[in-house]
Amino acid sequence: MGDKKLLFITFLFFTGVLFLANDLHADNLSCMVCHGALKGEYMTRQGIRTSLHVDGEKYALSVHADLDCTMCHLTYQDNPHKSMEQGVDETILNIAQVIRRKSPLDPVAQAACTQCHSEIYQEYKQSVHGVNIFEKNETDAALCLDCHGSPHEIVSAEGLNAKTGRLKSATAYEQIVTTCGKCHEQKSVSLKYGFSTRIIQRYNESFHGKKYHLGGKNLPVCTTCHGSHNIHSHKDPQSPVYVTNKISLCNQCHKGADEKFVAAITHKPIGRDNPIPYYSEKGLIILTIGVIAGCALHILLQIYATLRDAIQLHRRMSR
């Protein structure tokens, strides 16, 4: 009886794998036989606990669905796996060696992103994040997976999965502020690099941030002003938010913006030391309360007048 159950379960498992065959690249099915079934975390040879599970359905819906697993996992060509670096392009191995401290789990696979995204890699390498990793050998700067998430589940940058219509991308307009905040809200990171621990909070308090969180479209988010793969420090003349570049940047949306206008649109908190948004907000609050109070008073006066006229009419008719 036990053997029959085992055979039945095995049949169901392989049926499920074959069901995904229409969406998964054919050469990936042998990988999914194991990695689609593995659950929980496992200890690697490097002593890292990680999940080896790959959701076949999500992968089939990702932008990488048409790629073979071994196009990225270049050192795992054989089964059972033997991590071999022979035959791997030297450029990729050099990149992997640099990012190994930050990403010790299969750094070659992460370096393999450059095979298809070479231009983006060159931009990134010159960015503040890239310099921190490739020149300063830091481990807390953002790398591909920090922003885009698992390569097995990445969808288009527009954020809408073409097959499901559901929002998935961590770099989509609706998600990018949260994605950037994962690092830029960390106190240890902000203190180390000398920026405010309240950058995201200040954005959320700004005119842009409030309208953004109310569902507004085409509003400035982090990447609108700072860029994406080519982000530079605000102290770098190459940065769009460098002091002499701000007027040009703001004029892309606000025609006629000058130095005074630019000075008000920053990550400053809304307070007395930032008077334009502070008093504008107070004025809008007073105006809103005044309008509501005026409407309420008007209604009360109307009710009073109606009752008064009704009473007077009743008295006249009673005489």
mmCIF file of N, CA, C and O in Angstrom, residues 61-63 153-175 217:
data_model
loop_
_atom_site.group_PDB
_atom_site.id
_atom_site.type_symbol
_atom_site.label_atom_id
_atom_site.label_comp_id
_atom_site.label_asym_id
_atom_site.label_seq_id
_atom_site.Cartn_x
_atom_site.Cartn_y
_atom_site.Cartn_z
ATOM 1 N N LEU A 61 6.575 33.616 -15.397
ATOM 2 C CA LEU A 61 5.973 34.918 -15.674
ATOM 3 C C LEU A 61 6.996 36.049 -15.664
ATOM 4 O O LEU A 61 6.659 37.199 -15.945
ATOM 5 N N SER A 62 8.244 35.730 -15.327
ATOM 6 C CA SER A 62 9.268 36.763 -15.202
ATOM 7 C C SER A 62 9.869 37.120 -16.557
ATOM 8 O O SER A 62 9.662 36.423 -17.556
ATOM 9 N N VAL A 63 10.650 38.205 -16.572
ATOM 10 C CA VAL A 63 11.296 38.633 -17.814
ATOM 11 C C VAL A 63 12.411 37.680 -18.228
ATOM 12 O O VAL A 63 12.889 37.730 -19.365
ATOM 13 N N GLU A 153 12.052 36.205 -10.290
ATOM 14 C CA GLU A 153 10.702 36.765 -10.208
ATOM 15 C C GLU A 153 10.619 38.191 -10.746
ATOM 16 O O GLU A 153 9.609 38.864 -10.564
ATOM 17 N N ILE A 154 11.673 38.665 -11.409
ATOM 18 C CA ILE A 154 11.685 40.044 -11.904
ATOM 19 C C ILE A 154 10.709 40.213 -13.063
ATOM 20 O O ILE A 154 10.694 39.409 -13.994
ATOM 21 N N VAL A 155 9.901 41.255 -12.978
ATOM 22 C CA VAL A 155 9.029 41.610 -14.099
ATOM 23 C C VAL A 155 9.479 42.956 -14.645
ATOM 24 O O VAL A 155 10.442 43.544 -14.174
ATOM 25 N N SER A 156 8.790 43.460 -15.637
ATOM 26 C CA SER A 156 9.220 44.677 -16.318
ATOM 27 C C SER A 156 9.268 45.864 -15.370
ATOM 28 O O SER A 156 8.566 45.915 -14.360
ATOM 29 N N ALA A 157 10.091 46.841 -15.717
ATOM 30 C CA ALA A 157 10.261 48.025 -14.878
ATOM 31 C C ALA A 157 8.975 48.821 -14.744
ATOM 32 O O ALA A 157 8.806 49.578 -13.795
ATOM 33 N N GLU A 158 8.064 48.657 -15.712
ATOM 34 C CA GLU A 158 6.779 49.349 -15.624
ATOM 35 C C GLU A 158 5.959 48.826 -14.457
ATOM 36 O O GLU A 158 5.025 49.479 -14.012
ATOM 37 N N GLY A 159 6.314 47.632 -13.982
ATOM 38 C CA GLY A 159 5.693 47.127 -12.767
ATOM 39 C C GLY A 159 4.481 46.262 -12.968
ATOM 40 O O GLY A 159 4.039 45.587 -12.057
ATOM 41 N N LEU A 160 3.911 46.230 -14.161
ATOM 42 C CA LEU A 160 2.738 45.401 -14.384
ATOM 43 C C LEU A 160 3.129 44.146 -15.136
ATOM 44 O O LEU A 160 3.717 44.211 -16.214
ATOM 45 N N ASN A 161 2.823 43.023 -14.556
ATOM 46 C CA ASN A 161 3.101 41.764 -15.214
ATOM 47 C C ASN A 161 2.155 41.608 -16.398
ATOM 48 O O ASN A 161 0.937 41.670 -16.248
ATOM 49 N N ALA A 162 2.721 41.432 -17.577
ATOM 50 C CA ALA A 162 1.913 41.396 -18.799
ATOM 51 C C ALA A 162 0.895 40.262 -18.793
ATOM 52 O O ALA A 162 -0.174 40.372 -19.383
ATOM 53 N N LYS A 163 1.225 39.157 -18.102
ATOM 54 C CA LYS A 163 0.336 37.999 -18.134
ATOM 55 C C LYS A 163 -0.725 38.031 -17.033
ATOM 56 O O LYS A 163 -1.803 37.485 -17.193
ATOM 57 N N THR A 164 -0.400 38.664 -15.914
ATOM 58 C CA THR A 164 -1.343 38.647 -14.793
ATOM 59 C C THR A 164 -1.954 40.005 -14.511
ATOM 60 O O THR A 164 -2.996 40.097 -13.875
ATOM 61 N N GLY A 165 -1.278 41.088 -14.956
ATOM 62 C CA GLY A 165 -1.784 42.422 -14.677
ATOM 63 C C GLY A 165 -1.558 42.866 -13.248
ATOM 64 O O GLY A 165 -2.017 43.922 -12.837
ATOM 65 N N ARG A 166 -0.812 42.066 -12.475
ATOM 66 C CA ARG A 166 -0.575 42.403 -11.075
ATOM 67 C C ARG A 166 0.750 43.139 -10.917
ATOM 68 O O ARG A 166 1.715 42.854 -11.602
ATOM 69 N N LEU A 167 0.776 44.069 -9.968
ATOM 70 C CA LEU A 167 1.986 44.825 -9.700
ATOM 71 C C LEU A 167 2.995 43.942 -8.987
ATOM 72 O O LEU A 167 2.690 43.334 -7.978
ATOM 73 N N LYS A 168 4.208 43.872 -9.517
ATOM 74 C CA LYS A 168 5.216 43.009 -8.917
ATOM 75 C C LYS A 168 6.562 43.700 -8.747
ATOM 76 O O LYS A 168 7.256 43.468 -7.783
ATOM 77 N N SER A 169 6.953 44.513 -9.715
ATOM 78 C CA SER A 169 8.314 45.029 -9.746
ATOM 79 C C SER A 169 8.611 45.953 -8.576
ATOM 80 O O SER A 169 7.857 46.877 -8.276
ATOM 81 N N ALA A 170 9.758 45.705 -7.927
ATOM 82 C CA ALA A 170 10.182 46.550 -6.809
ATOM 83 C C ALA A 170 10.671 47.908 -7.286
ATOM 84 O O ALA A 170 10.817 48.835 -6.491
ATOM 85 N N THR A 171 10.937 48.038 -8.595
ATOM 86 C CA THR A 171 11.398 49.314 -9.132
ATOM 87 C C THR A 171 10.290 50.056 -9.870
ATOM 88 O O THR A 171 10.551 51.051 -10.545
ATOM 89 N N ALA A 172 9.064 49.573 -9.746
ATOM 90 C CA ALA A 172 7.930 50.253 -10.373
ATOM 91 C C ALA A 172 7.656 51.575 -9.670
ATOM 92 O O ALA A 172 8.034 51.783 -8.517
ATOM 93 N N TYR A 173 6.988 52.464 -10.368
ATOM 94 C CA TYR A 173 6.656 53.788 -9.827
ATOM 95 C C TYR A 173 5.981 53.678 -8.465
ATOM 96 O O TYR A 173 6.308 54.409 -7.529
ATOM 97 N N GLU A 174 5.060 52.733 -8.337
ATOM 98 C CA GLU A 174 4.303 52.605 -7.091
ATOM 99 C C GLU A 174 5.122 52.018 -5.949
ATOM 100 O O GLU A 174 4.701 52.070 -4.799
ATOM 101 N N GLN A 175 6.296 51.444 -6.249
ATOM 102 C CA GLN A 175 7.073 50.744 -5.233
ATOM 103 C C GLN A 175 8.444 51.356 -4.960
ATOM 104 O O GLN A 175 9.075 51.032 -3.956
ATOM 105 N N LYS A 217 -0.320 60.357 -10.096
ATOM 106 C CA LYS A 217 0.517 59.778 -11.146
ATOM 107 C C LYS A 217 1.500 60.822 -11.676
ATOM 108 O O LYS A 217 1.280 62.024 -11.564
#
